[in-house]
PDB file of C-alpha atoms in Angstrom:
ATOM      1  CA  UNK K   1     122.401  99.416 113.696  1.00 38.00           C
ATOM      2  CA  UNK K   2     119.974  98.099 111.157  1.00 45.00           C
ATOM      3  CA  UNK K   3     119.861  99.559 107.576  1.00 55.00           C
ATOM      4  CA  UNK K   4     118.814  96.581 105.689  1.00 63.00           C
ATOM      5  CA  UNK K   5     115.386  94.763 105.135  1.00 77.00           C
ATOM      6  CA  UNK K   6     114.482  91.767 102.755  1.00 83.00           C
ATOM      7  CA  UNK K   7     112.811  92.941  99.768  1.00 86.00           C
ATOM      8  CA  UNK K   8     110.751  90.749  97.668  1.00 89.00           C
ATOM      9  CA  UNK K   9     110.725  89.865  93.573  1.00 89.00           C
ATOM     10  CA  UNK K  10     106.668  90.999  93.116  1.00 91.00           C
ATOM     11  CA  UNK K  11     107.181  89.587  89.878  1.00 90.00           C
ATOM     12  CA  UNK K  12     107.061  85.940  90.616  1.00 92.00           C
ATOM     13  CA  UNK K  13     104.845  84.273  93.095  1.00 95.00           C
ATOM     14  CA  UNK K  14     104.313  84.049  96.131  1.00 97.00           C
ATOM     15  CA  UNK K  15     105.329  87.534  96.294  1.00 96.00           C
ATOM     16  CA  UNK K  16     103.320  89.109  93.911  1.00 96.00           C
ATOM     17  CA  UNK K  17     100.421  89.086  95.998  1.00 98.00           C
ATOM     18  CA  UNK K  18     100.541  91.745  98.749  1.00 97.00           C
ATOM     19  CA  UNK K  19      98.969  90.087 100.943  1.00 98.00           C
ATOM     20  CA  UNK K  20     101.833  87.649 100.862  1.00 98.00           C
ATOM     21  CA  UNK K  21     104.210  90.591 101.327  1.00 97.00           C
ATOM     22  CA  UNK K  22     102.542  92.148 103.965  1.00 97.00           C
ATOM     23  CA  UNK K  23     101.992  88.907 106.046  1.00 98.00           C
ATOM     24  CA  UNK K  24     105.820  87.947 105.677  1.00 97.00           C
ATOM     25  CA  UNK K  25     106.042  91.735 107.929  1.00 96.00           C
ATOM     26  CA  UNK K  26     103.608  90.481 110.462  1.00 98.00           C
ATOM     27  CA  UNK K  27     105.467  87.679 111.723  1.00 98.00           C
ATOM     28  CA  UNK K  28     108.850  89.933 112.246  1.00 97.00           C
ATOM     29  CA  UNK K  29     108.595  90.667 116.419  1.00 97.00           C
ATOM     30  CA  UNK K  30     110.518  93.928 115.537  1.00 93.00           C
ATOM     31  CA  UNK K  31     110.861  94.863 119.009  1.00 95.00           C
ATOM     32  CA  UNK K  32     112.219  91.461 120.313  1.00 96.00           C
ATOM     33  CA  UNK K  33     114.971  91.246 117.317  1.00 93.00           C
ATOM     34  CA  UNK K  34     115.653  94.945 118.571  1.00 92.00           C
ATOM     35  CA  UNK K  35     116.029  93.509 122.184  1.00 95.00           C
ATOM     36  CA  UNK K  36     117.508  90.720 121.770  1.00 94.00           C
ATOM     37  CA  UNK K  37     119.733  90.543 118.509  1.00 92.00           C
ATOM     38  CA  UNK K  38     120.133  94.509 118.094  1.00 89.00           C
ATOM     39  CA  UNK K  39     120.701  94.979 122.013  1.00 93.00           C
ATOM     40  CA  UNK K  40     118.331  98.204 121.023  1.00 92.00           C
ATOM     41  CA  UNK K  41     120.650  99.153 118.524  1.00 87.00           C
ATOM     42  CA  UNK K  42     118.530  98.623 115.581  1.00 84.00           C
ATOM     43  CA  UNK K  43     115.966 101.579 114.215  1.00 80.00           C
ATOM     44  CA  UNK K  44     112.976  99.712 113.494  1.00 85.00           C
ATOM     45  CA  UNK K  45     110.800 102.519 112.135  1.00 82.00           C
ATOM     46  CA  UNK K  46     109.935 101.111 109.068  1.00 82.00           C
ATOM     47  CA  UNK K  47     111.184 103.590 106.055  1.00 73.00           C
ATOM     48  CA  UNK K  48     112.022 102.894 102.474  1.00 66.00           C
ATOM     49  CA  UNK K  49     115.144 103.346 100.924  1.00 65.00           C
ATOM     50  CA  UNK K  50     115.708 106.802 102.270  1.00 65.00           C
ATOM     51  CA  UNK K  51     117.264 106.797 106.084  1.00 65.00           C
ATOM     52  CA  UNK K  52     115.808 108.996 108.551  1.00 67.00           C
ATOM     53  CA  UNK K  53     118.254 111.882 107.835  1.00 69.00           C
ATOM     54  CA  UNK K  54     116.088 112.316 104.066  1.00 71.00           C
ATOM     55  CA  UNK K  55     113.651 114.755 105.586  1.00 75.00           C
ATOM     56  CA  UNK K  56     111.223 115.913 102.791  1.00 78.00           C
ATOM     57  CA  UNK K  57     111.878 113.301 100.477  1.00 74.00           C
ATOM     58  CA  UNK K  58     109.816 110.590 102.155  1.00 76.00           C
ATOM     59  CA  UNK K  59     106.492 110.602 104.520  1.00 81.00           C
ATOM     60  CA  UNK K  60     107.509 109.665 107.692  1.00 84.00           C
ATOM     61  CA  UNK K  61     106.102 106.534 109.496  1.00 86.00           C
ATOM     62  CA  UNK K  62     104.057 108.691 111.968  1.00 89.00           C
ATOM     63  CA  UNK K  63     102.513 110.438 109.775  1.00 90.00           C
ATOM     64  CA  UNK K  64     100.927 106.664 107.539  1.00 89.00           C
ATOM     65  CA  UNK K  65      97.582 105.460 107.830  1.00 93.00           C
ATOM     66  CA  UNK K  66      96.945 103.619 110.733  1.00 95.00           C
ATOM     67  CA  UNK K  67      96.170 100.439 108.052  1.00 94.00           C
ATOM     68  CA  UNK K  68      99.694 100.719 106.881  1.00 92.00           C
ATOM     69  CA  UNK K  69     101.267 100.555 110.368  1.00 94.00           C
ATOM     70  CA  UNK K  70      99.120  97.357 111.093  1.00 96.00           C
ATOM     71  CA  UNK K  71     101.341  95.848 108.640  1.00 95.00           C
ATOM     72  CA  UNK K  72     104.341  96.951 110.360  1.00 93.00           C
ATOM     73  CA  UNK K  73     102.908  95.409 113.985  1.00 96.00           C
ATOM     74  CA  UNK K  74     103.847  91.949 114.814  1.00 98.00           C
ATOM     75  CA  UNK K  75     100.615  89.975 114.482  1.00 98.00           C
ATOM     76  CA  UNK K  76     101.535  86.726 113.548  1.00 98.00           C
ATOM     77  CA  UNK K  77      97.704  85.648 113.197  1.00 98.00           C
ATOM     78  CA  UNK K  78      96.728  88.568 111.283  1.00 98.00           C
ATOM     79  CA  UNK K  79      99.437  87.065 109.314  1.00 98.00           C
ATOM     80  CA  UNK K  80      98.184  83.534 108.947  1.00 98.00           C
ATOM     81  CA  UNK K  81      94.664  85.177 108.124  1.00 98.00           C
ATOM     82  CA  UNK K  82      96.110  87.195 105.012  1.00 98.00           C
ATOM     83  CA  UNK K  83      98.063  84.159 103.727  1.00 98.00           C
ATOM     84  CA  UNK K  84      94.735  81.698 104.517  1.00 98.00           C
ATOM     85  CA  UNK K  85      92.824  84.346 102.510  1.00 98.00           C
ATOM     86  CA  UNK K  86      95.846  84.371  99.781  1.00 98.00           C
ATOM     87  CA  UNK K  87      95.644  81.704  99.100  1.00 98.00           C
ATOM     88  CA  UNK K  88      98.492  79.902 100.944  1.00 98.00           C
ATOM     89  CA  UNK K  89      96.968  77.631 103.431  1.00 98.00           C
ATOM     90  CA  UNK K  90      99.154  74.949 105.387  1.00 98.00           C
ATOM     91  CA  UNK K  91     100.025  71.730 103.952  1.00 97.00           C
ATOM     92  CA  UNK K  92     100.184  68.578 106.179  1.00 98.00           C
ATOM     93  CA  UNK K  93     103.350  69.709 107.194  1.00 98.00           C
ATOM     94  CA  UNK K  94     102.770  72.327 108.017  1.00 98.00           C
ATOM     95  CA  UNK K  95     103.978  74.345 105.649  1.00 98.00           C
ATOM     96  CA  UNK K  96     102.059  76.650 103.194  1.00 98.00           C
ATOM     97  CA  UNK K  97     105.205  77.662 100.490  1.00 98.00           C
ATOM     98  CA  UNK K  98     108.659  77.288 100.418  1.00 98.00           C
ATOM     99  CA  UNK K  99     110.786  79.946  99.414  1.00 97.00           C
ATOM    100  CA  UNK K 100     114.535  81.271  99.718  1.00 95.00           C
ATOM    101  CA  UNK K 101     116.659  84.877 101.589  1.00 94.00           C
ATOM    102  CA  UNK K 102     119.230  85.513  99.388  1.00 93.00           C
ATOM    103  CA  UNK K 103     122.241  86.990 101.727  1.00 91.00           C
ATOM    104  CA  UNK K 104     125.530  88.532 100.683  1.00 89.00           C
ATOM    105  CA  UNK K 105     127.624  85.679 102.397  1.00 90.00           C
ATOM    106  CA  UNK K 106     130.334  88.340 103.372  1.00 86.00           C
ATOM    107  CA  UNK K 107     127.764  89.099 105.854  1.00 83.00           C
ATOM    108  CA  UNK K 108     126.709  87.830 109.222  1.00 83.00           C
ATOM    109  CA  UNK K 109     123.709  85.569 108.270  1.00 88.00           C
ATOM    110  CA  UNK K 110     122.485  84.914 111.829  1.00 91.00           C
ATOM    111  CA  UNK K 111     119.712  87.910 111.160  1.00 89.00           C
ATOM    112  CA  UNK K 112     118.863  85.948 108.138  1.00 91.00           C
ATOM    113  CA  UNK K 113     118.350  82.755 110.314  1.00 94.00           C
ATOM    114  CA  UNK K 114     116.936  84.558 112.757  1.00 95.00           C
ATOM    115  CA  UNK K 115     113.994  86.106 110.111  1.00 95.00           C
ATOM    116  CA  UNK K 116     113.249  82.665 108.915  1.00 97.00           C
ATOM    117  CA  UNK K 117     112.666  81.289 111.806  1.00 98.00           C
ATOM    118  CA  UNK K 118     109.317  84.153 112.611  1.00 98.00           C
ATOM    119  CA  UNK K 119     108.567  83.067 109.037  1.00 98.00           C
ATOM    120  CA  UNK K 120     108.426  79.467 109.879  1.00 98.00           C
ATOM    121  CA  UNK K 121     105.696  80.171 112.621  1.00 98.00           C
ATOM    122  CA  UNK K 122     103.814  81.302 110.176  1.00 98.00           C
ATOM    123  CA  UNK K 123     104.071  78.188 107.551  1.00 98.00           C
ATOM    124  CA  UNK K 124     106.944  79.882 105.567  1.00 98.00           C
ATOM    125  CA  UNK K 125     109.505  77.427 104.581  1.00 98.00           C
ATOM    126  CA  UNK K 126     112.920  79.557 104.061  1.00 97.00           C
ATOM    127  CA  UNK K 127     116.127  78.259 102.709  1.00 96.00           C
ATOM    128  CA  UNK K 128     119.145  80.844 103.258  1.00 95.00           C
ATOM    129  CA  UNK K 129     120.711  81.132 100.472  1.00 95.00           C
ATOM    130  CA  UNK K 130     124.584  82.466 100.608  1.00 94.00           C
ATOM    131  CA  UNK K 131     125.869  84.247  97.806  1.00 94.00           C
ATOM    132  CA  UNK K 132     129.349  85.350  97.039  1.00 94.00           C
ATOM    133  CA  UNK K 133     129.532  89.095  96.717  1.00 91.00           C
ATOM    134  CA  UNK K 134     129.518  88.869  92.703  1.00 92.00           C
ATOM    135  CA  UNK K 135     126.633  87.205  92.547  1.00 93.00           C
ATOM    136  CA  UNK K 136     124.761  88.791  95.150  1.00 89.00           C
ATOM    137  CA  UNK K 137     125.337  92.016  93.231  1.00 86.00           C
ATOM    138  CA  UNK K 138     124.276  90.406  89.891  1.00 89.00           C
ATOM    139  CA  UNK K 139     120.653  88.757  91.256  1.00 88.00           C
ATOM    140  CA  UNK K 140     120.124  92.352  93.040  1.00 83.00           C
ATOM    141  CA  UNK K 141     121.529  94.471  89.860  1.00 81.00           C
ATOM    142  CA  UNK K 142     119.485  92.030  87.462  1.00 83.00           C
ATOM    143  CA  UNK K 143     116.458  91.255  89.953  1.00 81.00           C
ATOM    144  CA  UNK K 144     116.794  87.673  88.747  1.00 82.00           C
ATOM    145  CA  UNK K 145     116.688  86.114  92.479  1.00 84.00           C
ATOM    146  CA  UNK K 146     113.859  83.923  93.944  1.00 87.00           C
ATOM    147  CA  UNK K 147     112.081  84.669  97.244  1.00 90.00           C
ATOM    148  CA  UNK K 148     113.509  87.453  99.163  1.00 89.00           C
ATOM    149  CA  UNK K 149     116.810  89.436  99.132  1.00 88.00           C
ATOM    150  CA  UNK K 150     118.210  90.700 101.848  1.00 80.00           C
ATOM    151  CA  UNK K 151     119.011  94.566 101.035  1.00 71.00           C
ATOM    152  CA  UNK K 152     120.631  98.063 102.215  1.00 59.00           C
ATOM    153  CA  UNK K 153     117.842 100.198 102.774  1.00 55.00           C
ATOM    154  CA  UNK K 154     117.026 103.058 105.302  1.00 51.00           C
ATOM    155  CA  UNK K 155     120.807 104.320 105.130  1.00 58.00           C
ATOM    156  CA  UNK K 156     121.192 107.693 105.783  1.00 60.00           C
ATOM    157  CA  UNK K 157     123.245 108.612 101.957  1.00 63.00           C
ATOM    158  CA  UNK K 158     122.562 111.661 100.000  1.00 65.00           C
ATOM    159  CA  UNK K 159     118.848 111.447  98.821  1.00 63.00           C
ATOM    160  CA  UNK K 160     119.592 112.701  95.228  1.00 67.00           C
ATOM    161  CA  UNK K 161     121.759 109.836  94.979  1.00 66.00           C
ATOM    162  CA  UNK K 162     118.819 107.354  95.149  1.00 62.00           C
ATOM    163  CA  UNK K 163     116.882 109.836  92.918  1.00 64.00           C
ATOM    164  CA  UNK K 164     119.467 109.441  90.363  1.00 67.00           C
ATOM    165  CA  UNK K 165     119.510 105.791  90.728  1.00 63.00           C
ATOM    166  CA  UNK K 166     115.667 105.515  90.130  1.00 59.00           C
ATOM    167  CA  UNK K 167     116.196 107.372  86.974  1.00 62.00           C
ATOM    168  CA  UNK K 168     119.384 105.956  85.755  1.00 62.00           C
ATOM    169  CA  UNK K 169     120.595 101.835  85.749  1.00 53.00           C
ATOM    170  CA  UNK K 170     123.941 102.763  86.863  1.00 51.00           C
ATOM    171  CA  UNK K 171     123.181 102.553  90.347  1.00 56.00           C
ATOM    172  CA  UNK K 172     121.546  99.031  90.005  1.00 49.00           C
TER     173      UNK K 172
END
């Protein structure tokens, strides 16, 4: 089962444009990875930190605009046209921006690969980028990374827990 999903730093660029954000969604074939990698393991209704068991403390996916679930579709043009109109158009390589998925490397890293290689259909360069445990925890804790970061989401913990966490550092 799949409770994690790359989040981005919006503080530095590329990823402080949405469009760049949303685009990087695009090009995931959620359904495939489910398929194929998951063996339709995987829950691939898109949530946020909350898992599906937080009833009441999120709006489910259902219930979004049908703009916001466009994101969530896998169009890898309508991702091309969001990065073209971002700004990001291809290179003569082919590529439009390099960037780099930080992974916990006591973790399988094969989803990792796996993402980056949607992204590079789409002109996104991605370097994986294993980190031992401590310093995985530090870049997420500190939100010093670069790129992406690939990050427990969706799990189905007490709610109040990630309440407190909003509210408090300790959690970070």
């Amino acid at each position: 089962r799949s409770e994690a999903s790359h989040i981005f730093n919006i503080k530095k660029p590329p990823f402080d444009d949405v469009r760049v954000r949303r685009a990087v969604q695009m090009a995931l074939d959620l359904e495939t990875i489910n398929a194929t990698y998951f063996k339709y393991s995987a829950s691939i209704t898109p949530r946020g930190r909350l898992g599906l068991s937080g009833v009441g403390y999120y709006v489910p996916f259902d219930e979004s605009s049908d703009e916001l679930k466009r994101y969530y579709t896998y169009d890898p043009e309508g991702a091309e046209k969001l990065l073209d109109a971002a700004g990001y158009t291809r290179g003569a390589d082919g590529v439009r921006f390099k960037t780099t998925l930080n992974l916990n490397a006591t973790r399988d890293l094969s989803y990792g690969e796996l993402a980056a290689t949607y992204w590079a259909e789409i002109g996104v360069d991605v370097e994986i980028n294993p980190l031992d445990k401590a310093s995985f925890s530090a870049a997420r804790s500190n939100r010093t990374w670069e790129g992406l970061m690939w990050e427990p989401l969706g799990t189905n913990g007490n709610p109040m827990t990630y309440i407190r966490c909003a509210v408090h550092s300790s959690c970070r």
